[in-house]
mmCIF file of C-alpha atoms in Angstrom:
data_model
loop_
_atom_site.group_PDB
_atom_site.id
_atom_site.type_symbol
_atom_site.label_atom_id
_atom_site.label_comp_id
_atom_site.label_asym_id
_atom_site.label_seq_id
_atom_site.Cartn_x
_atom_site.Cartn_y
_atom_site.Cartn_z
ATOM 1 C CA UNK A 173 6.465 -8.603 17.441
ATOM 2 C CA UNK A 174 3.719 -9.424 15.003
ATOM 3 C CA UNK A 175 4.320 -11.282 11.785
ATOM 4 C CA UNK A 176 1.900 -10.163 9.121
ATOM 5 C CA UNK A 177 0.372 -12.520 6.588
ATOM 6 C CA UNK A 178 0.379 -12.114 2.845
ATOM 7 C CA UNK A 179 -3.416 -11.686 2.955
ATOM 8 C CA UNK A 180 -2.781 -8.175 4.226
ATOM 9 C CA UNK A 181 -2.066 -7.099 0.650
ATOM 10 C CA UNK A 182 -4.288 -6.819 -2.356
ATOM 11 C CA UNK A 183 -3.576 -6.021 -5.960
ATOM 12 C CA UNK A 184 -5.779 -4.171 -8.404
ATOM 13 C CA UNK A 185 -5.297 -5.928 -11.703
ATOM 14 C CA UNK A 186 -5.749 -3.698 -14.699
ATOM 15 C CA UNK A 187 -4.561 -0.665 -12.742
ATOM 16 C CA UNK A 188 -2.196 1.711 -14.482
ATOM 17 C CA UNK A 189 -0.085 1.648 -11.303
ATOM 18 C CA UNK A 190 2.584 -1.072 -11.473
ATOM 19 C CA UNK A 191 2.047 -3.944 -9.044
ATOM 20 C CA UNK A 192 5.297 -3.332 -7.166
ATOM 21 C CA UNK A 193 4.197 0.288 -6.586
ATOM 22 C CA UNK A 194 0.836 -0.928 -5.265
ATOM 23 C CA UNK A 195 2.673 -3.070 -2.710
ATOM 24 C CA UNK A 196 5.007 -0.223 -1.742
ATOM 25 C CA UNK A 197 2.105 2.179 -1.228
ATOM 26 C CA UNK A 198 0.171 -0.365 0.843
ATOM 27 C CA UNK A 199 3.121 -0.880 3.191
ATOM 28 C CA UNK A 200 3.599 2.897 3.515
ATOM 29 C CA UNK A 201 -0.063 3.356 4.400
ATOM 30 C CA UNK A 202 -0.081 0.460 6.891
ATOM 31 C CA UNK A 203 2.990 1.877 8.655
ATOM 32 C CA UNK A 204 1.560 5.406 8.655
ATOM 33 C CA UNK A 205 -1.695 4.150 10.152
ATOM 34 C CA UNK A 206 0.137 2.194 12.829
ATOM 35 C CA UNK A 207 -1.127 -1.171 11.578
ATOM 36 C CA UNK A 208 2.497 -2.209 11.005
ATOM 37 C CA UNK A 209 4.898 -1.296 13.799
ATOM 38 C CA UNK A 210 8.683 -1.305 14.032
ATOM 39 C CA UNK A 211 9.918 -4.861 14.530
ATOM 40 C CA UNK A 212 6.872 -6.482 12.931
ATOM 41 C CA UNK A 213 7.740 -9.263 10.531
ATOM 42 C CA UNK A 214 6.834 -9.097 6.862
ATOM 43 C CA UNK A 215 5.511 -12.112 4.984
ATOM 44 C CA UNK A 216 8.183 -13.671 2.836
ATOM 45 C CA UNK A 217 8.516 -12.811 -0.829
ATOM 46 C CA UNK A 218 7.396 -16.330 -1.675
ATOM 47 C CA UNK A 219 4.288 -16.114 0.546
ATOM 48 C CA UNK A 220 3.165 -12.820 -0.999
ATOM 49 C CA UNK A 221 3.920 -14.032 -4.522
ATOM 50 C CA UNK A 222 1.912 -17.215 -3.996
ATOM 51 C CA UNK A 223 -1.008 -15.519 -2.233
ATOM 52 C CA UNK A 224 -1.401 -12.855 -4.909
ATOM 53 C CA UNK A 225 -0.253 -14.991 -7.874
ATOM 54 C CA UNK A 226 2.643 -12.675 -8.628
ATOM 55 C CA UNK A 227 6.135 -13.117 -9.932
ATOM 56 C CA UNK A 228 8.440 -13.246 -6.879
ATOM 57 C CA UNK A 229 10.684 -10.670 -8.560
ATOM 58 C CA UNK A 230 7.810 -8.153 -8.385
ATOM 59 C CA UNK A 231 7.479 -8.617 -4.624
ATOM 60 C CA UNK A 232 11.248 -8.575 -4.221
ATOM 61 C CA UNK A 233 11.418 -5.273 -6.112
ATOM 62 C CA UNK A 234 8.806 -3.741 -3.773
ATOM 63 C CA UNK A 235 10.613 -4.992 -0.684
ATOM 64 C CA UNK A 236 13.926 -3.722 -2.060
ATOM 65 C CA UNK A 237 12.516 -0.227 -2.589
ATOM 66 C CA UNK A 238 11.059 -0.194 0.918
ATOM 67 C CA UNK A 239 14.407 -1.315 2.312
ATOM 68 C CA UNK A 240 16.200 1.482 0.407
ATOM 69 C CA UNK A 241 13.701 3.982 1.864
ATOM 70 C CA UNK A 242 14.517 2.706 5.342
ATOM 71 C CA UNK A 243 11.028 1.364 6.004
ATOM 72 C CA UNK A 244 12.068 -2.306 5.975
ATOM 73 C CA UNK A 245 15.134 -3.975 7.324
ATOM 74 C CA UNK A 246 16.573 -7.377 6.518
ATOM 75 C CA UNK A 247 17.422 -9.608 9.463
ATOM 76 C CA UNK A 248 19.675 -12.535 8.743
ATOM 77 C CA UNK A 249 17.742 -15.762 8.994
ATOM 78 C CA UNK A 250 14.523 -13.985 9.930
ATOM 79 C CA UNK A 251 13.487 -12.253 6.731
ATOM 80 C CA UNK A 252 12.246 -8.696 6.383
ATOM 81 C CA UNK A 253 10.717 -6.625 9.157
ATOM 82 C CA UNK A 254 9.534 -3.093 9.693
ATOM 83 C CA UNK A 255 12.569 -0.938 10.458
ATOM 84 C CA UNK A 256 12.948 0.649 13.857
ATOM 85 C CA UNK A 257 13.211 4.065 12.265
ATOM 86 C CA UNK A 258 10.092 3.515 10.170
ATOM 87 C CA UNK A 259 8.451 5.843 12.602
ATOM 88 C CA UNK A 260 5.364 5.884 14.609
ATOM 89 C CA UNK A 261 1.776 6.467 13.696
ATOM 90 C CA UNK A 262 1.399 9.527 11.486
ATOM 91 C CA UNK A 263 -1.119 12.303 11.958
ATOM 92 C CA UNK A 264 -4.435 12.173 10.127
ATOM 93 C CA UNK A 265 -3.192 14.914 7.791
ATOM 94 C CA UNK A 266 -0.031 12.947 6.941
ATOM 95 C CA UNK A 267 -2.062 9.791 6.345
ATOM 96 C CA UNK A 268 -4.498 11.705 4.153
ATOM 97 C CA UNK A 269 -1.565 12.944 2.054
ATOM 98 C CA UNK A 270 -0.727 9.312 1.287
ATOM 99 C CA UNK A 271 -4.108 9.081 -0.429
ATOM 100 C CA UNK A 272 -3.489 12.127 -2.616
ATOM 101 C CA UNK A 273 -1.920 10.312 -5.607
ATOM 102 C CA UNK A 274 -4.757 7.788 -5.701
ATOM 103 C CA UNK A 275 -7.431 10.458 -5.382
ATOM 104 C CA UNK A 276 -5.785 12.640 -8.035
ATOM 105 C CA UNK A 277 -5.835 9.696 -10.413
ATOM 106 C CA UNK A 278 -9.483 8.945 -9.553
ATOM 107 C CA UNK A 279 -10.379 12.637 -10.073
ATOM 108 C CA UNK A 280 -8.710 12.632 -13.486
ATOM 109 C CA UNK A 281 -10.640 9.509 -14.503
ATOM 110 C CA UNK A 282 -13.910 11.023 -13.208
ATOM 111 C CA UNK A 283 -13.299 14.135 -15.353
ATOM 112 C CA UNK A 284 -12.544 11.928 -18.371
ATOM 113 C CA UNK A 285 -15.879 10.187 -17.784
ATOM 114 C CA UNK A 286 -17.530 13.607 -17.417
ATOM 115 C CA UNK A 287 -18.971 12.711 -14.019
ATOM 116 C CA UNK A 288 -20.086 15.583 -11.804
ATOM 117 C CA UNK A 289 -18.382 15.942 -8.383
ATOM 118 C CA UNK A 290 -21.568 15.134 -6.448
ATOM 119 C CA UNK A 291 -21.921 11.778 -8.220
ATOM 120 C CA UNK A 292 -18.280 10.924 -7.594
ATOM 121 C CA UNK A 293 -18.393 11.944 -3.928
ATOM 122 C CA UNK A 294 -21.599 9.987 -3.421
ATOM 123 C CA UNK A 295 -20.007 6.890 -4.949
ATOM 124 C CA UNK A 296 -16.854 7.344 -2.836
ATOM 125 C CA UNK A 297 -18.910 7.732 0.344
ATOM 126 C CA UNK A 298 -20.889 4.609 -0.539
ATOM 127 C CA UNK A 299 -17.658 2.622 -1.125
ATOM 128 C CA UNK A 300 -16.169 3.822 2.181
ATOM 129 C CA UNK A 301 -19.243 2.702 4.083
ATOM 130 C CA UNK A 302 -19.548 -0.705 2.416
ATOM 131 C CA UNK A 303 -15.905 -1.571 3.185
ATOM 132 C CA UNK A 304 -16.182 -0.580 6.856
#
């Protein structure tokens, strides 16, 4: 069993997506990619709140939603962990579908800025390579 640190998460301030949703989506993606496995421990609400300078209620709301979805489970005295039924690594197609909402939002903003697709794709490719 691995216990993940709060540094695993990041928040985009100024995003139109609420912070708790950003946390929920990050956990979903990490589970889908197999970076978080069933039984792995989650950082505590307090650790995440302190690391990201968030209100603990925001982190608690994210964890609560993930628990309701069956992705997290609460173990008495041990905190939250990835649920056994959270599943195994998803296919590339399933993982790509998790990106769809983010890419749809980015596409809408690119259209609002009247950027041509080649410019946007070039920028996206550049960002992918610099983060690797």
